[in-house]
PDB file of C-alpha atoms in Angstrom:
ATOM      1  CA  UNK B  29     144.160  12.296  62.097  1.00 50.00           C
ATOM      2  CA  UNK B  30     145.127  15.570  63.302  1.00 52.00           C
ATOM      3  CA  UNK B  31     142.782  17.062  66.886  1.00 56.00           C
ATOM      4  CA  UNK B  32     141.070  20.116  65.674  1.00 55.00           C
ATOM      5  CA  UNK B  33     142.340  23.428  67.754  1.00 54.00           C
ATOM      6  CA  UNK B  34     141.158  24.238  70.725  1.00 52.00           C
ATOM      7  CA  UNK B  35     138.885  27.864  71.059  1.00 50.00           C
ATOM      8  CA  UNK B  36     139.303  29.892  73.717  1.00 49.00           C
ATOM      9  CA  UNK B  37     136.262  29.722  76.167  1.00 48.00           C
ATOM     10  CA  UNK B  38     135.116  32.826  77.643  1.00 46.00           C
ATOM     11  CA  UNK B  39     134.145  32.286  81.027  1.00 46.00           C
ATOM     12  CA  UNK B  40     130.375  33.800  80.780  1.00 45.00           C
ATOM     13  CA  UNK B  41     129.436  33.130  84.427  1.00 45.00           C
ATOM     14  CA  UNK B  42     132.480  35.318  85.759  1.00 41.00           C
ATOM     15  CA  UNK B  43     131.499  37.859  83.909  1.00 41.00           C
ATOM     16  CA  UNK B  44     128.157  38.279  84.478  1.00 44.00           C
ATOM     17  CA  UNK B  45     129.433  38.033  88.405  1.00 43.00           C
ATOM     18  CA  UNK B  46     131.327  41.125  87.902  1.00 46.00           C
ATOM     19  CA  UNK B  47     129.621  43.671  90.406  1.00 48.00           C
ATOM     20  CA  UNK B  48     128.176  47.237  88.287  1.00 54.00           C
ATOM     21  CA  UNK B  49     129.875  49.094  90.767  1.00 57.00           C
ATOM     22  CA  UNK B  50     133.674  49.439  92.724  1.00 56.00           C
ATOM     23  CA  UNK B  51     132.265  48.169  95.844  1.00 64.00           C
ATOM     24  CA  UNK B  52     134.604  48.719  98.225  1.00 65.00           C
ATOM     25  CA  UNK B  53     134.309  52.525  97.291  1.00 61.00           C
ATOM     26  CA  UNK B  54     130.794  52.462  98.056  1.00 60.00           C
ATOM     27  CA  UNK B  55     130.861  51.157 101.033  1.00 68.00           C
ATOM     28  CA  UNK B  56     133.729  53.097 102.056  1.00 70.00           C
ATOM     29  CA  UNK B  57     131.886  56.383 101.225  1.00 63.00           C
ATOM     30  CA  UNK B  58     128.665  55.391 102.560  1.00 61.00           C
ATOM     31  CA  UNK B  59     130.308  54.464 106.161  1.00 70.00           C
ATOM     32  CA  UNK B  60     132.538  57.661 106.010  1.00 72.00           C
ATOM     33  CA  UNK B  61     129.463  59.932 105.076  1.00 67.00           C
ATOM     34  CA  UNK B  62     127.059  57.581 108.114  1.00 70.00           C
ATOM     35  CA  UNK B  63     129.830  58.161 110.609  1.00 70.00           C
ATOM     36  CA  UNK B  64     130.009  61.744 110.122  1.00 69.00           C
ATOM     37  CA  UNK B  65     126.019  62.360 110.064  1.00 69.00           C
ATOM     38  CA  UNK B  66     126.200  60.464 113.596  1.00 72.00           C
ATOM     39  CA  UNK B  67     129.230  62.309 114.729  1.00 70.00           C
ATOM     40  CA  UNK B  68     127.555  65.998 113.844  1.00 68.00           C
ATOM     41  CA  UNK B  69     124.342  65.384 115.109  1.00 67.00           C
ATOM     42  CA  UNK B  70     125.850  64.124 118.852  1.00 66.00           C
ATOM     43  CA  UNK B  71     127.297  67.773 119.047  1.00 70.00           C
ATOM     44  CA  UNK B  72     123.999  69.691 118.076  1.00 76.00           C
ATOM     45  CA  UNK B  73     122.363  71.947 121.312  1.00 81.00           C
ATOM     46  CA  UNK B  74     118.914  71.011 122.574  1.00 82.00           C
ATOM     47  CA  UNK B  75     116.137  72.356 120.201  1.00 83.00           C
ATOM     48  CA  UNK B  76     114.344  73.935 123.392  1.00 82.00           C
ATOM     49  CA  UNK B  77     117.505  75.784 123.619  1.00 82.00           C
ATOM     50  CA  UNK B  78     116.982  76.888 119.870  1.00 82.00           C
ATOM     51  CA  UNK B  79     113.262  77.735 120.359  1.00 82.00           C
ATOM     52  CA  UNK B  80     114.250  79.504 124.361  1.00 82.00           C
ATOM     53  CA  UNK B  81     111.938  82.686 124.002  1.00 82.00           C
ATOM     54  CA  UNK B  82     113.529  84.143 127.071  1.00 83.00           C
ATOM     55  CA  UNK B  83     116.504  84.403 125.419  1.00 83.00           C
ATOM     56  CA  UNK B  84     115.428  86.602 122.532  1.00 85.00           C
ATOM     57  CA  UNK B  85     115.680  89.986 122.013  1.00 87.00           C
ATOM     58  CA  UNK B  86     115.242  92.996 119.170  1.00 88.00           C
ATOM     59  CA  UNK B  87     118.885  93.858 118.252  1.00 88.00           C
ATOM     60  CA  UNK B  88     119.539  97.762 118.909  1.00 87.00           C
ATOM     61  CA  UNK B  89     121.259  98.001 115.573  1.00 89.00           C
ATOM     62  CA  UNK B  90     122.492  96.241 112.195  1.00 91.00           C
ATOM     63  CA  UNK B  91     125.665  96.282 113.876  1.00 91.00           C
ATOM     64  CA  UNK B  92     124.476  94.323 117.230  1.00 89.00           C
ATOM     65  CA  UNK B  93     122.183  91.964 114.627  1.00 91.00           C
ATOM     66  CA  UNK B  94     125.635  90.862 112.949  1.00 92.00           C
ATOM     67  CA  UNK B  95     127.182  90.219 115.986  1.00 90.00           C
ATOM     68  CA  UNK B  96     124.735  87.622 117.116  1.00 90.00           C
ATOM     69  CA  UNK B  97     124.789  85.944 114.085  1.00 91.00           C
ATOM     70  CA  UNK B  98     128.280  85.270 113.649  1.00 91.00           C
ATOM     71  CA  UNK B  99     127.787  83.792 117.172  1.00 90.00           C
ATOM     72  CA  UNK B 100     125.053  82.202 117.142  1.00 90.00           C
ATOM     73  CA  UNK B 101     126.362  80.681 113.880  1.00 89.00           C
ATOM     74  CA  UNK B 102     128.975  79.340 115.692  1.00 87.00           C
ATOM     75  CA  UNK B 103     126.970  77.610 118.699  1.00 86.00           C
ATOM     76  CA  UNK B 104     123.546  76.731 116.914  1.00 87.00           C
ATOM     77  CA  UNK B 105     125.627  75.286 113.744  1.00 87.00           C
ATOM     78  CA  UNK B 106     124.567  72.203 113.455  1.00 88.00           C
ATOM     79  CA  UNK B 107     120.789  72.850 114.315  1.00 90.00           C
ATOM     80  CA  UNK B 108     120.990  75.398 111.990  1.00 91.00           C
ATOM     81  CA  UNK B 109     122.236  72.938 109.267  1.00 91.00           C
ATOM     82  CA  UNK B 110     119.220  70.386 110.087  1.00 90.00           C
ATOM     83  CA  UNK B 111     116.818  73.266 109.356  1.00 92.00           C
ATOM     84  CA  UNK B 112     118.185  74.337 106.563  1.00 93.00           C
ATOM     85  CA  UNK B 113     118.137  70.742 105.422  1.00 91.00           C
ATOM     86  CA  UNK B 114     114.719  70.472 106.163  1.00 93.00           C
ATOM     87  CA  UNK B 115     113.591  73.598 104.306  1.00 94.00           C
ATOM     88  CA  UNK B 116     115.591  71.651 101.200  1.00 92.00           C
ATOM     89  CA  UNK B 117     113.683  68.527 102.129  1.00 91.00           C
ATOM     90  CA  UNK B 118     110.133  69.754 102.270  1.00 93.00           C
ATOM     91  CA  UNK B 119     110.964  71.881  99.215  1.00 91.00           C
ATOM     92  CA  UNK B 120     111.872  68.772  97.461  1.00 90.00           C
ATOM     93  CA  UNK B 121     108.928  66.630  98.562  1.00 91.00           C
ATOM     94  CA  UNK B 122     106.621  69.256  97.570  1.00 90.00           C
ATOM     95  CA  UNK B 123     107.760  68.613  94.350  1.00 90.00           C
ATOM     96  CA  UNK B 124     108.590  65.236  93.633  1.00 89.00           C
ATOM     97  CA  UNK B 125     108.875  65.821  89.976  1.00 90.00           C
ATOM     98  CA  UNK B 126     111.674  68.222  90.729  1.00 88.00           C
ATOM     99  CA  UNK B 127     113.077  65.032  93.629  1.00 89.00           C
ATOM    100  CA  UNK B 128     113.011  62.700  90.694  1.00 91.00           C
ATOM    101  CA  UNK B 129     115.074  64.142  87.987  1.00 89.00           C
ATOM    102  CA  UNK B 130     117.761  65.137  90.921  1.00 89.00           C
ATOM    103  CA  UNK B 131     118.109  61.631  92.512  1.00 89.00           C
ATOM    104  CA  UNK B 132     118.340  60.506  89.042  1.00 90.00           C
ATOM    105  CA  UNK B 133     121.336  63.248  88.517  1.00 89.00           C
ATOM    106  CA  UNK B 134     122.894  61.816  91.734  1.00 88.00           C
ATOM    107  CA  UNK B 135     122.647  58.176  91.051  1.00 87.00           C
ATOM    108  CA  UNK B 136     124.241  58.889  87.588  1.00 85.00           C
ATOM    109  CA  UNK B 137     126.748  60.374  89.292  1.00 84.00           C
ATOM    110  CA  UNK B 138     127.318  57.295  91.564  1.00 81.00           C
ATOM    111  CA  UNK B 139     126.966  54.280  89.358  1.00 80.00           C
ATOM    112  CA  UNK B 140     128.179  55.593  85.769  1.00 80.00           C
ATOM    113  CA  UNK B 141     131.449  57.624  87.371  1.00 75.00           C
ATOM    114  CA  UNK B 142     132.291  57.638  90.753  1.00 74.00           C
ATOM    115  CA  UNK B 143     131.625  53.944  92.003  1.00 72.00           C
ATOM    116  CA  UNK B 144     131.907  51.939  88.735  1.00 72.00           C
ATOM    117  CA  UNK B 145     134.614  49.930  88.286  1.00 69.00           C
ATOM    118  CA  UNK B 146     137.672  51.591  86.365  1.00 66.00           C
ATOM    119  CA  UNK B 147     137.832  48.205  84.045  1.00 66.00           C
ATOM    120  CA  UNK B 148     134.375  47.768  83.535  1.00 72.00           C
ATOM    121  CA  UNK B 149     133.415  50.449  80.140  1.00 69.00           C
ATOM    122  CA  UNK B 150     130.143  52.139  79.923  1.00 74.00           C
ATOM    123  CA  UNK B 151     128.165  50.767  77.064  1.00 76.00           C
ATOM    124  CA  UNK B 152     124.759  52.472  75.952  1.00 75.00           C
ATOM    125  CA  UNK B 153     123.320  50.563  72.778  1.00 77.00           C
ATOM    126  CA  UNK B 154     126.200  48.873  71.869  1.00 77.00           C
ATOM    127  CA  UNK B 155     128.331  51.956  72.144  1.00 75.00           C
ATOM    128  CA  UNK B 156     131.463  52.339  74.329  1.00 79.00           C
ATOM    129  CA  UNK B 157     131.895  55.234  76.190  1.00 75.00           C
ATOM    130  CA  UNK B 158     135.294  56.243  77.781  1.00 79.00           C
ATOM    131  CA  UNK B 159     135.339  57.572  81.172  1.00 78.00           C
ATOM    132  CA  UNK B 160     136.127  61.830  79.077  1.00 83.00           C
ATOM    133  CA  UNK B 161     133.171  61.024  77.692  1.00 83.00           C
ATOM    134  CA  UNK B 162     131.306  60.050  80.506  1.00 82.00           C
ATOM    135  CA  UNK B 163     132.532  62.803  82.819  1.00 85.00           C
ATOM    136  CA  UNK B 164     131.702  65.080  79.952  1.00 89.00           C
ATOM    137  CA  UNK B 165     127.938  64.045  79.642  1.00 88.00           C
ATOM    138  CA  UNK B 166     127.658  64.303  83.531  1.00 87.00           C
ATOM    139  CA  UNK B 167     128.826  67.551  83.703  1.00 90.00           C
ATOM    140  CA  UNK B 168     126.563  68.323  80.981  1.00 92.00           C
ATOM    141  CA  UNK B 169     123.607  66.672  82.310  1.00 89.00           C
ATOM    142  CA  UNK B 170     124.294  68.722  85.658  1.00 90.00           C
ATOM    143  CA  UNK B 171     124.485  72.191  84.500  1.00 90.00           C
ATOM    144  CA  UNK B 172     121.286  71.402  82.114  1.00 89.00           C
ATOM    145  CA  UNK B 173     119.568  70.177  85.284  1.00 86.00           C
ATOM    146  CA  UNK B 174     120.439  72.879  87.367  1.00 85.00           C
ATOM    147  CA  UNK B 175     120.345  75.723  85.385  1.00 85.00           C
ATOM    148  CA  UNK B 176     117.579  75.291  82.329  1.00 84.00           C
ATOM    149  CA  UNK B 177     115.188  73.092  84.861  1.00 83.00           C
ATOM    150  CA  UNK B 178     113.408  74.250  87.653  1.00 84.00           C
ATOM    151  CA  UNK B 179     115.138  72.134  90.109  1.00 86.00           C
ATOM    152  CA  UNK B 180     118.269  75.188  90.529  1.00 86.00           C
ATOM    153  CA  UNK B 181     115.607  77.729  91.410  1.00 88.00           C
ATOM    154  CA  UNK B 182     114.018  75.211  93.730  1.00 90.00           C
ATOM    155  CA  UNK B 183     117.380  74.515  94.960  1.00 90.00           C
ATOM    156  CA  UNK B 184     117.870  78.500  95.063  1.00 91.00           C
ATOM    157  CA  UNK B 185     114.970  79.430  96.807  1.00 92.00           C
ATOM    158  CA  UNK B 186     114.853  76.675  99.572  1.00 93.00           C
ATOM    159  CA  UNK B 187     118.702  77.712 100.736  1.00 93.00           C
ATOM    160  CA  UNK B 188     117.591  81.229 100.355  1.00 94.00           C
ATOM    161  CA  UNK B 189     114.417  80.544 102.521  1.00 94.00           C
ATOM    162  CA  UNK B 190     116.447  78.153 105.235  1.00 93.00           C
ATOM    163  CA  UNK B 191     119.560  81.307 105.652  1.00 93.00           C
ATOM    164  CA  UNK B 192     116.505  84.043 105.704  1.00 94.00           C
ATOM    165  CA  UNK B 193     114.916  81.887 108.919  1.00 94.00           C
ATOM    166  CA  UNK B 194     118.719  81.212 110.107  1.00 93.00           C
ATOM    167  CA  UNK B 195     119.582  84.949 109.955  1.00 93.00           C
ATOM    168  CA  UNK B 196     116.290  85.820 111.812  1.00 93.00           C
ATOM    169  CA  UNK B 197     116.904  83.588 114.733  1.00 92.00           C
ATOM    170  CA  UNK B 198     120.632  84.354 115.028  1.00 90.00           C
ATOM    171  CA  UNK B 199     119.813  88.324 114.953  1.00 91.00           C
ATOM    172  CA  UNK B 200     116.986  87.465 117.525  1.00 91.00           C
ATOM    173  CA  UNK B 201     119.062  85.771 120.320  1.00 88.00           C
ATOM    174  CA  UNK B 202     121.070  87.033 122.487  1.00 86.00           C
ATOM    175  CA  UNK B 203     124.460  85.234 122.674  1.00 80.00           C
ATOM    176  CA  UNK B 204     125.337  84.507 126.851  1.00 71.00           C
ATOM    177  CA  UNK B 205     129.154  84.745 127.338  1.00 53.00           C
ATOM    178  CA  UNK B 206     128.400  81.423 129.491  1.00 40.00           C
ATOM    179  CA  UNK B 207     127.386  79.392 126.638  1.00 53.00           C
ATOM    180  CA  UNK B 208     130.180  80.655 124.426  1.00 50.00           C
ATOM    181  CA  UNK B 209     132.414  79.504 126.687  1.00 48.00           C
ATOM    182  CA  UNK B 210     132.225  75.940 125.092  1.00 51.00           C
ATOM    183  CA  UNK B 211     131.651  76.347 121.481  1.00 48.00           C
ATOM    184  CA  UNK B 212     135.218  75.874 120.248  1.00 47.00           C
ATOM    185  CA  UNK B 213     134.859  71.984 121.090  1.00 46.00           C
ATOM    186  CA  UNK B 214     132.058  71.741 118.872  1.00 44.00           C
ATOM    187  CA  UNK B 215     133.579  73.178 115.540  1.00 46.00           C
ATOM    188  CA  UNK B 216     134.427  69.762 114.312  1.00 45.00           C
ATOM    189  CA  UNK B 217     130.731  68.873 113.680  1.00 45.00           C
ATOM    190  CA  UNK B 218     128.461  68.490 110.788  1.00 46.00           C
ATOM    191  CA  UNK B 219     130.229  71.455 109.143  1.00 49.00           C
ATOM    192  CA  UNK B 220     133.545  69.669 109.448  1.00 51.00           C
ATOM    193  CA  UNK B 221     131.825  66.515 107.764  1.00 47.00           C
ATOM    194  CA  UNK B 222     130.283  68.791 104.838  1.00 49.00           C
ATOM    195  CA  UNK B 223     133.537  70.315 104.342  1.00 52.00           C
ATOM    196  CA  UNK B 224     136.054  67.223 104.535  1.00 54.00           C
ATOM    197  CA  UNK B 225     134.843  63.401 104.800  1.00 49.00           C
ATOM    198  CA  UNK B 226     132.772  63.621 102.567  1.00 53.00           C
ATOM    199  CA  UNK B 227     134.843  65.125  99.908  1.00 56.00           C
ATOM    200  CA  UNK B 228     137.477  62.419 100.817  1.00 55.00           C
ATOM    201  CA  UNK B 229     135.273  59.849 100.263  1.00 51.00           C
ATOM    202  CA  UNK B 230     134.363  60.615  96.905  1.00 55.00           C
ATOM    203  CA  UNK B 231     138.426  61.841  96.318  1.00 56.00           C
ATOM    204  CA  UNK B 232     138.941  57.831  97.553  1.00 53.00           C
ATOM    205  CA  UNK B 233     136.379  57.085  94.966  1.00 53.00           C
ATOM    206  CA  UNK B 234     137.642  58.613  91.972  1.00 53.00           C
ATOM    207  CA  UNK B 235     141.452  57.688  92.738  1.00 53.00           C
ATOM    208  CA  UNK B 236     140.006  53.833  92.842  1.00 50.00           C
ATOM    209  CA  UNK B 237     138.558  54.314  89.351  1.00 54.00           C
ATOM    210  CA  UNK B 238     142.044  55.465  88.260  1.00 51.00           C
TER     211      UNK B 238
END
């Protein structure tokens, strides 16, 4: 009597143990983007100098009001990012409807592109999707969000709001040559972190998918 054949088992448990996202990525962008937030704010000036009355004066002329602002761009930086970040922030909060559709932009972002696993397909109702098509609904889904919603004008008018009180103060102050003196060491700050670790972290991220 011939032994029947043997099926293949698929190993249920080890798949169900397969994480949703490429973890390593995540944490590697999340301690990238933490480490920079930490390093930026350690180089911001004291708020009482921000908020120094003695230092301010009416600029003489458009010309004069540029001039401070290019400078005090380049000393008040990061402070002037953290306000500017809180304008967005109470913006947001004043709207949570507005806070909800964006964080659910950004975690679609996250956990359906950047951070899930390269071998692990999407599947919506029994439906594969391939990573084109993903990327393709995503960038969809943004520009629907941003520009046919009222989140972009939110978005819009809270940046335009936090540069308008930026360009105020910066015109207002008068830059001291004694301060300036030390500004260079600074430019690798919060700016530096907007500009470059955290787009390599999410450049890490996508090469890992691929």
């Amino acid at each position: 009597m011939s032994t029947p054949p043997t099926l293949p088992v698929t190993n249920q448990q080890a798949v169900q143990s397969q994480p949703p996202i490429n973890t390593p990525a995540f944490r590697t962008f999340f301690s990238r983007l933490s480490a920079s937030i930490r390093d930026g704010l350690s180089q911001r000036r004291p708020w009482a100098e921000l908020v120094d009355r003695s230092s301010m004066a009416r600029p003489e002329s458009l010309t004069d009001a540029l001039s401070r602002i290019r400078k005090n761009l380049a000393y008040f930086k990061v402070n002037y990012v953290a306000v500017v970040s809180l304008v967005l922030a109470f913006s947001l909060f004043s709207h949570p409807l507005s806070l909800l559709v964006l964080l659910g932009l950004l975690a679609g972002w996250m956990f359906l592109y950047l951070f899930r696993p390269s071998d692990q397909p999407l599947v919506v109702f029994g439906r594969t999707f391939s990573d084109r098509e993903t990327l393709l609904a995503l960038v969809l889904s943004t520009i629907v969000v941003v520009f046919m919603t009222s989140v972009g004008s939110l978005l819009t008018s809270a940046l335009m709001v936090g540069v308008a009180i930026v360009c105020v103060h910066g015109a207002f102050v008068v830059p001291d040559d004694l301060f300036m003196d030390d500004q260079e060491p600074a430019n690798a700050g919060l700016l530096s972190f907007l500009g470059g670790s955290a787009t390599s972290a999410a450049a890490s991220a996508v090469a890992a998918r691929v």
